[in-house]
mmCIF file of C-alpha atoms in Angstrom:
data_model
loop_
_atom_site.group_PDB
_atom_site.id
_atom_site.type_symbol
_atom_site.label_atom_id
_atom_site.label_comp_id
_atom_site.label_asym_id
_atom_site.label_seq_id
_atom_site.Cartn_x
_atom_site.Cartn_y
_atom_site.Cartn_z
ATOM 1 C CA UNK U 1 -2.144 -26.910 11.509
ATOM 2 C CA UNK U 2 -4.011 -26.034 14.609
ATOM 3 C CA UNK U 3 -8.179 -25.456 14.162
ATOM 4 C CA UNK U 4 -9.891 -23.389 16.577
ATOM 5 C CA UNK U 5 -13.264 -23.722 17.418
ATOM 6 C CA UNK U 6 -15.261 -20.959 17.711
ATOM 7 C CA UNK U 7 -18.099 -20.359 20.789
ATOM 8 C CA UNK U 8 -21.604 -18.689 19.632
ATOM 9 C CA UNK U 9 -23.744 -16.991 21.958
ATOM 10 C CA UNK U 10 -27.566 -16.400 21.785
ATOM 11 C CA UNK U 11 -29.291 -13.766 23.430
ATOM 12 C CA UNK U 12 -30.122 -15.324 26.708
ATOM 13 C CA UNK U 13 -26.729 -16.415 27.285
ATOM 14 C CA UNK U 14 -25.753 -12.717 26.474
ATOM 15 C CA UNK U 15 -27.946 -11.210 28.793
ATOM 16 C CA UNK U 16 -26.270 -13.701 31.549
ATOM 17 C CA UNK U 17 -23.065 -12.357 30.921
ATOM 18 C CA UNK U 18 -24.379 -8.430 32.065
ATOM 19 C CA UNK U 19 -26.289 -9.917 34.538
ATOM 20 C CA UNK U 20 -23.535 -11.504 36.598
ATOM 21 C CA UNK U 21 -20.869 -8.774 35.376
ATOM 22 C CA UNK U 22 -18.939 -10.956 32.838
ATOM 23 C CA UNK U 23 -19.771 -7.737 30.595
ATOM 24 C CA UNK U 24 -20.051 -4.603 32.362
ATOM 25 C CA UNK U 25 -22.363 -1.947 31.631
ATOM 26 C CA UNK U 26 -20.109 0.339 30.599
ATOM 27 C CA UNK U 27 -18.430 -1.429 27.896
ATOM 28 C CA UNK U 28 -19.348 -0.940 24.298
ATOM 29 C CA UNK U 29 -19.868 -4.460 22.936
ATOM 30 C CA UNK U 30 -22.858 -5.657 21.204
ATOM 31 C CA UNK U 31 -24.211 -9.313 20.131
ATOM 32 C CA UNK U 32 -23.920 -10.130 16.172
ATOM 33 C CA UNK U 33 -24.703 -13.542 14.846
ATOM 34 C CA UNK U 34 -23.809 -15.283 18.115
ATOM 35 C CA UNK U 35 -20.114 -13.220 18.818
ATOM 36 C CA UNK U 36 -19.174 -10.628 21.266
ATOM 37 C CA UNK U 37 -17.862 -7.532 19.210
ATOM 38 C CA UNK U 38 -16.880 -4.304 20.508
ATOM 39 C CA UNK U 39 -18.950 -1.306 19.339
ATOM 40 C CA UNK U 40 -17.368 1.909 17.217
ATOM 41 C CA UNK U 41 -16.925 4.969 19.055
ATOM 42 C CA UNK U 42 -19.649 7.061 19.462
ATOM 43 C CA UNK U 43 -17.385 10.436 18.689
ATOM 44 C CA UNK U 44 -14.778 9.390 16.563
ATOM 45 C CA UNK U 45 -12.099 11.336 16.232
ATOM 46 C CA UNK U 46 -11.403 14.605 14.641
ATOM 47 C CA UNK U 47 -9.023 13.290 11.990
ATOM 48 C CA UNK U 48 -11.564 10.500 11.038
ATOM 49 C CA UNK U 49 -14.307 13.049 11.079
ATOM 50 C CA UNK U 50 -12.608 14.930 8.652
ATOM 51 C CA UNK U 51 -11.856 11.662 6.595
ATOM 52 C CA UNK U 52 -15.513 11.154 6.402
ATOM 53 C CA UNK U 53 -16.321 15.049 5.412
ATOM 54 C CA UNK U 54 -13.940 14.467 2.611
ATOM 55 C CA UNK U 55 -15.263 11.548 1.050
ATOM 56 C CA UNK U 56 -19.143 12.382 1.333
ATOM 57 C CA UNK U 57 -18.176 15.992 -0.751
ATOM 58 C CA UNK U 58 -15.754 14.056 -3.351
ATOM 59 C CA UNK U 59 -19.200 11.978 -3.953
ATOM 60 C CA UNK U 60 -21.535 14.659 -4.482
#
């Protein structure tokens, strides 16, 4: 079996990565516990929306 080893970042290295335009302004990605992850949308869509209506009234 094959192992993969995984690379961590920490914040300055991060901020390197914007800074020379290895991650771009415009993309959605965020820093947690030392990985690159992409960020949810920020308007999900409509059928998910409604997903989420449904389940907050079934808990009330």
């Amino acid at each position: 079996m094959t192992q993969t080893r995984v690379r961590l970042w920490n914040v300055d290295e991060y901020h390197r990565m914007l800074e020379t335009g290895i991650i771009t302004a415009d993309e959605r990605v965020e820093l947690i516990n030392g990985q690159v992850i992409p960020m949810s949308a920020k308007n999900p869509p409509m059928q998910q929306q409604r997903c989420v209506r449904l389940i907050i009234s079934s808990v009330r």
